[in-house]
PDB file of C-alpha atoms in Angstrom:
ATOM      1  CA  MET A1016       8.074  40.331  -3.314  1.00 51.00           C
ATOM      2  CA  PRO A1017       8.190  43.993  -2.297  1.00 53.00           C
ATOM      3  CA  ALA A1018       9.238  44.810   1.225  1.00 49.00           C
ATOM      4  CA  PRO A1019       7.040  46.931   3.506  1.00 51.00           C
ATOM      5  CA  SER A1020       7.819  50.621   3.758  1.00 49.00           C
ATOM      6  CA  GLY A1021      10.970  51.334   5.831  1.00 48.00           C
ATOM      7  CA  LEU A1022      12.344  47.817   5.148  1.00 50.00           C
ATOM      8  CA  SER A1023      14.612  46.553   2.432  1.00 51.00           C
ATOM      9  CA  MET A1024      15.254  42.971   1.282  1.00 54.00           C
ATOM     10  CA  VAL A1025      18.887  42.104   1.109  1.00 53.00           C
ATOM     11  CA  PRO A1026      19.949  38.661  -0.313  1.00 54.00           C
ATOM     12  CA  SER A1027      22.270  36.865   1.896  1.00 53.00           C
ATOM     13  CA  LEU A1028      24.178  33.609   1.277  1.00 52.00           C
ATOM     14  CA  ARG A1029      21.267  31.151   1.418  1.00 51.00           C
ATOM     15  CA  GLY A1030      18.282  33.116   2.582  1.00 51.00           C
ATOM     16  CA  TYR A1031      16.979  36.638   2.615  1.00 53.00           C
ATOM     17  CA  ARG A1032      17.753  39.150   5.327  1.00 54.00           C
ATOM     18  CA  LEU A1033      15.355  41.949   5.990  1.00 50.00           C
ATOM     19  CA  GLN A1034      17.110  45.096   7.128  1.00 49.00           C
ATOM     20  CA  GLU A1035      14.863  47.291   9.230  1.00 44.00           C
ATOM     21  CA  VAL A1036      15.828  50.837   8.586  1.00 43.00           C
ATOM     22  CA  GLY A1037      16.094  52.790  11.820  1.00 40.00           C
ATOM     23  CA  LEU A1038      14.937  49.893  13.925  1.00 41.00           C
ATOM     24  CA  ARG A1039      16.714  47.202  15.976  1.00 45.00           C
ATOM     25  CA  GLY A1040      18.998  44.611  14.232  1.00 54.00           C
ATOM     26  CA  ASP A1041      18.225  42.275  11.338  1.00 68.00           C
ATOM     27  CA  MET A1042      15.412  39.850  10.776  1.00 72.00           C
ATOM     28  CA  TYR A1043      15.933  36.705   8.787  1.00 74.00           C
ATOM     29  CA  TYR A1044      13.745  34.929   6.258  1.00 75.00           C
ATOM     30  CA  LYS A1045      13.835  31.621   4.455  1.00 74.00           C
ATOM     31  CA  PHE A1046      11.774  30.141   1.625  1.00 73.00           C
ATOM     32  CA  SER A1047       9.021  27.817   2.857  1.00 76.00           C
ATOM     33  CA  GLY A1048       8.391  24.833   0.702  1.00 75.00           C
ATOM     34  CA  PHE A1049       4.966  24.372   2.228  1.00 77.00           C
ATOM     35  CA  THR A1050       3.547  27.912   1.699  1.00 84.00           C
ATOM     36  CA  GLN A1051       5.901  28.737  -1.196  1.00 83.00           C
ATOM     37  CA  LYS A1052       6.640  32.116   0.372  1.00 82.00           C
ATOM     38  CA  LEU A1053       9.275  33.744   2.425  1.00 80.00           C
ATOM     39  CA  ALA A1054       8.765  33.047   6.099  1.00 79.00           C
ATOM     40  CA  GLY A1055      10.389  34.539   9.149  1.00 78.00           C
ATOM     41  CA  SER A1056      13.132  32.446  10.754  1.00 76.00           C
ATOM     42  CA  TRP A1057      16.172  32.481  12.977  1.00 73.00           C
ATOM     43  CA  ALA A1058      19.586  33.330  11.475  1.00 72.00           C
ATOM     44  CA  SER A1059      20.842  29.813  11.882  1.00 69.00           C
ATOM     45  CA  THR A1060      17.860  28.372  10.045  1.00 67.00           C
ATOM     46  CA  ALA A1061      18.023  30.917   7.272  1.00 63.00           C
ATOM     47  CA  TYR A1062      21.701  30.190   6.640  1.00 64.00           C
ATOM     48  CA  SER A1063      21.186  26.364   6.659  1.00 64.00           C
ATOM     49  CA  PRO A1064      18.166  25.705   4.500  1.00 57.00           C
ATOM     50  CA  GLN A1065      15.850  22.680   4.871  1.00 58.00           C
ATOM     51  CA  GLY A1066      17.051  22.107   8.383  1.00 54.00           C
ATOM     52  CA  LEU A1067      20.533  21.054   7.304  1.00 58.00           C
ATOM     53  CA  LYS A1068      23.149  21.693   9.961  1.00 60.00           C
ATOM     54  CA  PRO A1069      26.869  22.081   9.480  1.00 58.00           C
ATOM     55  CA  VAL A1070      28.807  18.881  10.111  1.00 59.00           C
ATOM     56  CA  ALA A1071      30.365  18.957  13.581  1.00 65.00           C
ATOM     57  CA  SER A1072      33.088  16.423  12.904  1.00 66.00           C
ATOM     58  CA  SER A1073      34.869  15.425   9.771  1.00 68.00           C
ATOM     59  CA  GLU A1074      36.128  12.141  11.299  1.00 74.00           C
ATOM     60  CA  SER A1075      34.647   8.911   9.874  1.00 72.00           C
ATOM     61  CA  PRO A1076      32.567   6.945  12.334  1.00 68.00           C
ATOM     62  CA  PRO A1077      34.008   3.771  13.784  1.00 71.00           C
ATOM     63  CA  ILE A1078      33.289   0.554  11.884  1.00 71.00           C
ATOM     64  CA  ILE A1079      30.813  -1.543  13.752  1.00 71.00           C
ATOM     65  CA  PHE A1080      31.202  -4.882  11.841  1.00 70.00           C
ATOM     66  CA  ALA A1081      34.900  -4.871  10.957  1.00 67.00           C
ATOM     67  CA  THR A1082      35.941  -7.813   8.800  1.00 66.00           C
ATOM     68  CA  PRO A1083      39.406  -8.283   7.383  1.00 66.00           C
ATOM     69  CA  THR A1084      39.825  -7.587   3.702  1.00 68.00           C
ATOM     70  CA  LYS A1085      40.436 -10.648   1.596  1.00 68.00           C
ATOM     71  CA  PHE A1086      41.824 -10.828  -1.867  1.00 69.00           C
ATOM     72  CA  ALA A1087      40.013 -12.792  -4.618  1.00 68.00           C
ATOM     73  CA  SER A1088      43.028 -15.078  -5.014  1.00 71.00           C
ATOM     74  CA  GLU A1089      42.826 -16.238  -1.431  1.00 69.00           C
ATOM     75  CA  PRO A1090      40.729 -19.340  -0.928  1.00 68.00           C
ATOM     76  CA  ALA A1091      37.739 -19.050   1.368  1.00 63.00           C
ATOM     77  CA  PRO A1092      37.843 -21.311   4.468  1.00 64.00           C
ATOM     78  CA  TYR A1093      34.124 -22.257   3.857  1.00 61.00           C
ATOM     79  CA  ASP A1094      31.648 -22.076   1.004  1.00 60.00           C
ATOM     80  CA  TYR A1095      28.239 -20.670   1.675  1.00 65.00           C
ATOM     81  CA  ALA A1096      26.746 -21.430  -1.777  1.00 68.00           C
ATOM     82  CA  GLY A1097      27.432 -25.184  -1.725  1.00 77.00           C
ATOM     83  CA  LYS A1098      27.499 -27.255  -4.848  1.00 84.00           C
ATOM     84  CA  ASN A1099      25.917 -25.813  -8.054  1.00 87.00           C
ATOM     85  CA  LYS A1100      22.896 -27.950  -8.674  1.00 90.00           C
ATOM     86  CA  VAL A1101      21.609 -26.188 -11.759  1.00 92.00           C
ATOM     87  CA  PRO A1102      23.159 -28.365 -14.468  1.00 92.00           C
ATOM     88  CA  GLU A1103      21.722 -31.555 -12.791  1.00 93.00           C
ATOM     89  CA  LEU A1104      18.279 -29.931 -12.462  1.00 91.00           C
ATOM     90  CA  GLN A1105      18.378 -28.749 -16.093  1.00 92.00           C
ATOM     91  CA  LYS A1106      19.095 -32.329 -17.252  1.00 93.00           C
ATOM     92  CA  PHE A1107      16.343 -33.700 -15.017  1.00 92.00           C
ATOM     93  CA  PHE A1108      13.629 -31.241 -16.130  1.00 91.00           C
ATOM     94  CA  GLN A1109      14.652 -31.259 -19.849  1.00 91.00           C
ATOM     95  CA  LYS A1110      14.592 -35.075 -20.372  1.00 91.00           C
ATOM     96  CA  SER A1111      11.708 -36.062 -22.604  1.00 91.00           C
ATOM     97  CA  ASP A1112       9.627 -38.598 -20.773  1.00 90.00           C
ATOM     98  CA  GLY A1113       6.222 -37.220 -21.807  1.00 90.00           C
ATOM     99  CA  LEU A1114       5.420 -35.511 -18.471  1.00 89.00           C
ATOM    100  CA  PRO A1115       4.792 -31.765 -18.202  1.00 90.00           C
ATOM    101  CA  VAL A1116       7.341 -29.861 -16.133  1.00 89.00           C
ATOM    102  CA  HIS A1117       5.041 -29.152 -13.296  1.00 88.00           C
ATOM    103  CA  LEU A1118       4.502 -32.874 -12.647  1.00 89.00           C
ATOM    104  CA  LYS A1119       8.164 -34.179 -12.986  1.00 90.00           C
ATOM    105  CA  HIS A1120       8.685 -34.645  -9.201  1.00 89.00           C
ATOM    106  CA  GLY A1121       6.126 -37.403  -8.930  1.00 90.00           C
ATOM    107  CA  LEU A1122       3.428 -37.803  -6.241  1.00 94.00           C
ATOM    108  CA  PRO A1123       3.926 -34.389  -4.425  1.00 93.00           C
ATOM    109  CA  ASP A1124       3.494 -32.519  -7.694  1.00 94.00           C
ATOM    110  CA  GLN A1125       0.453 -34.654  -8.639  1.00 94.00           C
ATOM    111  CA  MET A1126      -1.203 -33.900  -5.271  1.00 96.00           C
ATOM    112  CA  LEU A1127      -0.594 -30.133  -5.569  1.00 96.00           C
ATOM    113  CA  TYR A1128      -1.930 -30.157  -9.144  1.00 95.00           C
ATOM    114  CA  ARG A1129      -5.058 -32.178  -8.280  1.00 96.00           C
ATOM    115  CA  THR A1130      -5.763 -29.996  -5.131  1.00 97.00           C
ATOM    116  CA  THR A1131      -5.402 -26.844  -7.212  1.00 97.00           C
ATOM    117  CA  MET A1132      -7.773 -28.106  -9.932  1.00 97.00           C
ATOM    118  CA  ALA A1133     -10.383 -29.293  -7.340  1.00 98.00           C
ATOM    119  CA  LEU A1134     -10.328 -25.896  -5.588  1.00 98.00           C
ATOM    120  CA  THR A1135     -10.578 -24.130  -8.956  1.00 98.00           C
ATOM    121  CA  LEU A1136     -13.588 -26.235 -10.003  1.00 98.00           C
ATOM    122  CA  GLY A1137     -15.223 -25.885  -6.633  1.00 98.00           C
ATOM    123  CA  GLY A1138     -14.820 -22.100  -6.706  1.00 98.00           C
ATOM    124  CA  THR A1139     -16.226 -21.906 -10.228  1.00 98.00           C
ATOM    125  CA  ILE A1140     -19.291 -23.902  -9.241  1.00 98.00           C
ATOM    126  CA  TYR A1141     -19.766 -21.794  -6.113  1.00 98.00           C
ATOM    127  CA  CYS A1142     -19.631 -18.576  -8.168  1.00 98.00           C
ATOM    128  CA  LEU A1143     -22.110 -19.883 -10.654  1.00 98.00           C
ATOM    129  CA  ILE A1144     -24.562 -20.890  -7.916  1.00 97.00           C
ATOM    130  CA  ALA A1145     -24.117 -17.433  -6.251  1.00 96.00           C
ATOM    131  CA  LEU A1146     -24.859 -15.757  -9.631  1.00 97.00           C
ATOM    132  CA  TYR A1147     -27.914 -17.850 -10.148  1.00 96.00           C
ATOM    133  CA  MET A1148     -29.256 -17.113  -6.682  1.00 94.00           C
ATOM    134  CA  ALA A1149     -28.553 -13.395  -7.150  1.00 94.00           C
ATOM    135  CA  SER A1150     -30.463 -13.324 -10.416  1.00 95.00           C
ATOM    136  CA  GLN A1151     -33.675 -14.725  -8.919  1.00 92.00           C
ATOM    137  CA  PRO A1152     -36.235 -12.324  -7.492  1.00 89.00           C
ATOM    138  CA  ARG A1153     -36.794 -12.306  -3.761  1.00 84.00           C
ATOM    139  CA  ASN A1154     -40.017 -13.845  -2.334  1.00 82.00           C
ATOM    140  CA  LYS A1155     -41.985 -11.559  -0.073  1.00 76.00           C
TER     141      LYS A1155
END
């Protein structure tokens, strides 16, 4: 991008600095991601692109939820997971008693299955009636 007459573009560390020849001080520019062009900016913005500011402190922030470190060999005072029920459930659902898996728990599963089937059939019938009514001409 050519500079206007009397001005020269000088690359600086992270931005571009426009030196005005014979005029007052320096003017700073940075690349605008929105317009995809160089835009005028303050020196602090031109030297820290995308709004990044230098870190004021190199200290780590205090830990809010500090918990003591435990080794894997130490036993936990309590167990959140509880007993592993997966092997028992595998045996229960894999036993061959002629029932499909979705009906193995008895009456609650049967009620859910029958309710689902009734709603499905009712919705299908409703859709067919609506299609039939929509296909008939209107009476004037």
